[in-house]
Each structure stands twice: as C-alpha cells, then as structure tokens.
Amino acid sequence: DGPVVGLGPGSVVLDEDNKILDMETNVGRTGRLARGGSVPVGYYKDPAKSAATFIEVDGARYSVPGDFARIEEGNRVTLLGRGSNCVNTGGEKVYPEEVEMAIKHHDAVYDVLVVGIPDEKYGQAVAAVAELREGHTLELDELRDFLRAHLSGYKLPRSLTIVDRVPRNATGKAQYPAAKEIAMAGFAAKAATVDPTTV
C-alpha cells in the first residue's frame, strides 16, 4: 500500500456518487480525495475538465484531482494513486503506484512503472516496465514470488519488460502511455516466442 497520512483540514473522501464518506463509519472504504477551502474557479478555456475537477458537495466547493485513498482509523487515509492510471483486472482495481512501491523493494530494481495491458480473460493485465540496477537480472516468476509477501495475487504483474531506462520526462514525471506501449510490445514479443504445443 501507499503511505498513510492524516487528512488535513478541509479535505474529505468522496464515494462514487460524490457524497462525503464519514471517516469513523467507513474505515476500509476506498474513495476519491477532495480538498476544500481556497479552490480555483476552473481551468482556463476547459469547461469539461473544470466541471470534472471542481465540484460542489453539500454547498461547499472542492477540488477533486483524481487521487484515490482508503479510509483508515484516526482520521487517516492510505494513498492509493491516481484513478486515471488504475488497472481494472477481472473486476478488481489495481493502483499502479502501490505495485510500483512494492517492486522497488526488490534489490534488482532501480526504477519501474506499472500499467494495464489488454487481456482477453481479465480485461486488463498488470504489466511492469522495469529498469534494473547494474549487474542484476530479474525474471517474471522471481518478481512474482517476491511480491506475494507484499501484494494480493490479483495485483501481481503478469508481464515484465526490462528496459535500459523507464520512460520519464525531463522532470522525472512518469510517462505512462509510453510505458504501456513498451509493455504491450514486450508482451507481444514474448508471446510470439512461446511454442503453443508446450503451453
């Protein structure tokens, strides 16, 4: 899981219908983080994005950037990641940031991005694009075995593509669309080399 943090003044967790979740009675529930207080009017010349990001709930205005969190005891939340990057595999939501944090604990991994790639059976499959530390190797089965102590089975990557450098922009921001292309190409290349008579 991601970091556990206190919910600051003016911040709330919303359900899928944009209703504020009570922090005491909804421990364990997942929702979207929203911040009240001094909220911008909207995005310049982008009314659709403004309407999706800046909403009114119970007469108060909130900014909802798309971050998901699970409610914990003591007015705290576990940060799960952005909903826009969420992988839906077999009806289960997987937040890439959570899987990335677990993978980065492996000694061989220097950097990693996790994405969803198309899967006939599950809709999407969790795929990792990893940059390894110098002199290290890593196979998918080894990574999955390592992750079992940290993640539920449905969150384990079904594909691992090793790259020289994980795609990030000049400021270090993750480039998820590029990582997805790399993961899909890596998965297709590995699938093409599998002898169907041995599967």
Short mmCIF file of C-alpha atoms in Angstrom, two decimals:
data_model
loop_
_atom_site.label_atom_id
_atom_site.label_comp_id
_atom_site.label_asym_id
_atom_site.label_seq_id
_atom_site.Cartn_x
_atom_site.Cartn_y
_atom_site.Cartn_z
CA ASP A 1 0.00 0.00 0.00
CA GLY A 2 0.93 3.64 -0.34
CA PRO A 3 1.78 6.00 2.52
CA VAL A 4 -0.67 6.53 5.38
CA VAL A 5 -1.28 10.23 6.03
CA GLY A 6 -3.55 12.39 8.14
CA LEU A 7 -6.47 14.05 6.39
CA GLY A 8 -5.88 17.79 6.56
CA PRO A 9 -8.45 20.48 7.33
CA GLY A 10 -10.97 20.90 4.52
CA SER A 11 -10.10 17.53 2.96
CA VAL A 12 -12.69 14.77 2.59
CA VAL A 13 -13.09 11.39 0.91
CA LEU A 14 -15.91 11.08 -1.64
CA ASP A 15 -17.76 7.97 -2.77
CA GLU A 16 -18.60 7.18 -6.41
CA ASP A 17 -21.70 9.44 -6.18
CA ASN A 18 -19.69 12.41 -4.83
CA LYS A 19 -21.10 12.00 -1.32
CA ILE A 20 -18.76 12.70 1.60
CA LEU A 21 -17.81 9.49 3.43
CA ASP A 22 -17.89 9.63 7.22
CA MET A 23 -14.34 8.86 8.40
CA GLU A 24 -15.46 6.97 11.53
CA THR A 25 -18.06 4.68 10.00
CA ASN A 26 -16.33 3.95 6.66
CA VAL A 27 -12.94 2.59 7.76
CA GLY A 28 -11.60 0.35 4.98
CA ARG A 29 -13.62 2.01 2.22
CA THR A 30 -11.96 3.46 -0.85
CA GLY A 31 -12.90 6.80 -2.37
CA ARG A 32 -11.56 9.89 -4.10
CA LEU A 33 -9.74 12.60 -2.16
CA ALA A 34 -11.23 16.09 -2.34
CA ARG A 35 -9.83 19.32 -0.93
CA GLY A 36 -11.97 22.25 0.12
CA GLY A 37 -11.03 25.75 1.15
CA SER A 38 -9.48 28.04 -1.44
CA VAL A 39 -10.46 26.26 -4.67
CA PRO A 40 -9.79 27.71 -8.15
CA VAL A 41 -12.71 28.71 -10.35
CA GLY A 42 -11.58 26.29 -13.06
CA TYR A 43 -9.17 25.59 -15.89
CA TYR A 44 -8.66 28.30 -18.49
CA LYS A 45 -10.87 27.59 -21.54
CA ASP A 46 -11.52 23.99 -20.47
CA PRO A 47 -15.06 23.79 -19.06
CA ALA A 48 -15.25 19.97 -19.29
CA LYS A 49 -12.09 19.45 -17.21
CA SER A 50 -13.21 22.20 -14.81
CA ALA A 51 -16.59 20.53 -14.27
CA ALA A 52 -14.92 17.17 -13.56
CA THR A 53 -12.26 18.57 -11.19
CA PHE A 54 -14.03 21.36 -9.30
CA ILE A 55 -17.35 20.27 -7.81
CA GLU A 56 -19.84 21.40 -5.20
CA VAL A 57 -20.84 18.98 -2.44
CA ASP A 58 -23.34 19.95 0.28
CA GLY A 59 -22.92 23.64 -0.58
CA ALA A 60 -19.10 23.61 -0.37
CA ARG A 61 -16.69 23.73 -3.32
CA TYR A 62 -13.99 21.05 -3.65
CA SER A 63 -11.06 20.24 -5.91
CA VAL A 64 -11.03 16.54 -6.91
CA PRO A 65 -7.75 15.82 -8.76
CA GLY A 66 -8.39 12.06 -9.13
CA ASP A 67 -6.34 10.61 -6.27
CA PHE A 68 -7.80 7.54 -4.56
CA ALA A 69 -7.39 6.69 -0.88
CA ARG A 70 -8.59 4.08 1.61
CA ILE A 71 -10.01 5.36 4.90
CA GLU A 72 -8.08 4.27 7.99
CA GLU A 73 -8.75 4.78 11.70
CA GLY A 74 -7.87 8.06 13.38
CA ASN A 75 -8.83 10.42 10.51
CA ARG A 76 -6.06 8.97 8.34
CA VAL A 77 -6.01 7.58 4.80
CA THR A 78 -3.79 5.27 2.77
CA LEU A 79 -2.90 6.95 -0.52
CA LEU A 80 -3.52 4.54 -3.41
CA GLY A 81 -2.79 6.59 -6.53
CA ARG A 82 -4.47 8.24 -9.48
CA GLY A 83 -7.68 6.78 -10.80
CA SER A 84 -6.67 7.67 -14.36
CA ASN A 85 -3.85 5.11 -14.18
CA CYS A 86 -5.94 2.45 -12.41
CA VAL A 87 -5.77 -1.07 -13.88
CA ASN A 88 -9.06 -2.98 -13.90
CA THR A 89 -8.21 -6.68 -13.94
CA GLY A 90 -11.02 -9.18 -13.56
CA GLY A 91 -13.21 -6.53 -11.90
CA GLU A 92 -10.55 -5.64 -9.30
CA LYS A 93 -8.92 -2.20 -9.21
CA VAL A 94 -5.14 -2.11 -9.04
CA TYR A 95 -3.40 1.20 -8.37
CA PRO A 96 -0.04 1.23 -10.21
CA GLU A 97 1.70 3.31 -7.54
CA GLU A 98 1.04 0.62 -4.92
CA VAL A 99 2.54 -2.12 -7.12
CA GLU A 100 5.46 0.12 -8.12
CA MET A 101 6.34 0.77 -4.47
CA ALA A 102 6.38 -2.98 -3.75
CA ILE A 103 8.50 -3.77 -6.82
CA LYS A 104 11.05 -1.06 -5.91
CA HIS A 105 11.81 -3.01 -2.72
CA HIS A 106 13.40 -5.76 -4.85
CA ASP A 107 17.20 -5.42 -4.80
CA ALA A 108 17.48 -5.78 -8.60
CA VAL A 109 15.06 -2.96 -9.44
CA TYR A 110 16.26 0.62 -9.92
CA ASP A 111 13.02 2.09 -11.33
CA VAL A 112 9.66 0.76 -12.52
CA LEU A 113 6.31 1.79 -13.96
CA VAL A 114 3.20 -0.39 -13.82
CA VAL A 115 0.46 -0.22 -16.46
CA GLY A 116 -2.55 -2.16 -17.66
CA ILE A 117 -2.35 -4.01 -20.97
CA PRO A 118 -5.28 -5.64 -22.80
CA ASP A 119 -6.12 -9.16 -21.65
CA GLU A 120 -8.80 -11.39 -23.22
CA LYS A 121 -9.78 -13.09 -19.97
CA TYR A 122 -9.48 -10.28 -17.40
CA GLY A 123 -9.98 -7.13 -19.49
CA GLN A 124 -6.59 -5.81 -18.42
CA ALA A 125 -3.46 -7.43 -17.05
CA VAL A 126 -0.95 -5.80 -14.71
CA ALA A 127 2.35 -5.23 -16.54
CA ALA A 128 5.67 -3.91 -15.19
CA VAL A 129 8.30 -2.00 -17.16
CA ALA A 130 11.49 -2.10 -15.09
CA GLU A 131 14.97 -0.64 -15.17
CA LEU A 132 17.40 -2.87 -13.30
CA ARG A 133 20.43 -1.98 -11.24
CA GLU A 134 23.74 -2.58 -12.98
CA GLY A 135 24.79 -6.23 -12.96
CA HIS A 136 21.36 -7.56 -11.93
CA THR A 137 18.86 -9.76 -13.74
CA LEU A 138 15.21 -10.42 -12.96
CA GLU A 139 12.64 -12.87 -14.31
CA LEU A 140 8.87 -12.53 -14.01
CA ASP A 141 8.47 -15.64 -11.82
CA GLU A 142 11.15 -14.41 -9.40
CA LEU A 143 9.47 -10.99 -9.16
CA ARG A 144 6.02 -12.52 -8.60
CA ASP A 145 7.39 -14.80 -5.84
CA PHE A 146 8.98 -11.77 -4.15
CA LEU A 147 5.78 -9.70 -4.39
CA ARG A 148 3.50 -12.37 -2.89
CA ALA A 149 4.62 -11.24 0.60
CA HIS A 150 3.56 -7.65 -0.19
CA LEU A 151 0.55 -7.78 -2.53
CA SER A 152 -2.66 -9.70 -3.18
CA GLY A 153 -2.45 -12.19 -6.05
CA TYR A 154 -4.55 -10.15 -8.49
CA LYS A 155 -2.08 -7.24 -8.15
CA LEU A 156 0.94 -9.28 -9.28
CA PRO A 157 2.36 -8.40 -12.72
CA ARG A 158 1.56 -10.89 -15.47
CA SER A 159 4.22 -9.34 -17.69
CA LEU A 160 7.70 -7.92 -17.06
CA THR A 161 9.61 -5.92 -19.66
CA ILE A 162 13.19 -4.92 -18.85
CA VAL A 163 14.36 -1.61 -20.36
CA ASP A 164 17.53 0.49 -20.29
CA ARG A 165 15.55 3.44 -18.93
CA VAL A 166 11.99 3.73 -17.63
CA PRO A 167 10.11 6.41 -19.62
CA ARG A 168 10.02 9.68 -17.67
CA ASN A 169 10.09 13.29 -18.82
CA ALA A 170 12.88 15.78 -18.05
CA THR A 171 11.44 16.49 -14.59
CA GLY A 172 11.13 12.79 -13.71
CA LYS A 173 7.36 12.54 -14.21
CA ALA A 174 6.20 9.06 -15.20
CA GLN A 175 5.22 8.67 -18.85
CA TYR A 176 2.53 6.00 -18.52
CA PRO A 177 1.39 6.00 -22.19
CA ALA A 178 4.96 5.30 -23.34
CA ALA A 179 5.36 2.60 -20.66
CA LYS A 180 2.13 0.98 -21.86
CA GLU A 181 3.43 0.85 -25.45
CA ILE A 182 6.68 -0.73 -24.23
CA ALA A 183 4.81 -3.26 -22.09
CA MET A 184 2.48 -4.24 -24.93
CA ALA A 185 5.39 -4.66 -27.36
CA GLY A 186 7.35 -6.68 -24.80
CA PHE A 187 4.37 -8.92 -24.05
CA ALA A 188 3.69 -9.49 -27.76
CA ALA A 189 7.35 -10.33 -28.43
CA LYS A 190 7.42 -12.88 -25.59
CA ALA A 191 4.09 -14.39 -26.68
CA ALA A 192 5.41 -14.80 -30.23
CA THR A 193 8.39 -16.83 -28.96
CA VAL A 194 6.29 -19.29 -26.92
CA ASP A 195 5.79 -22.70 -28.52
CA PRO A 196 1.99 -23.25 -28.31
CA THR A 197 2.47 -27.03 -28.08
CA THR A 198 4.29 -26.62 -24.74
CA VAL A 199 1.72 -24.37 -23.06
#
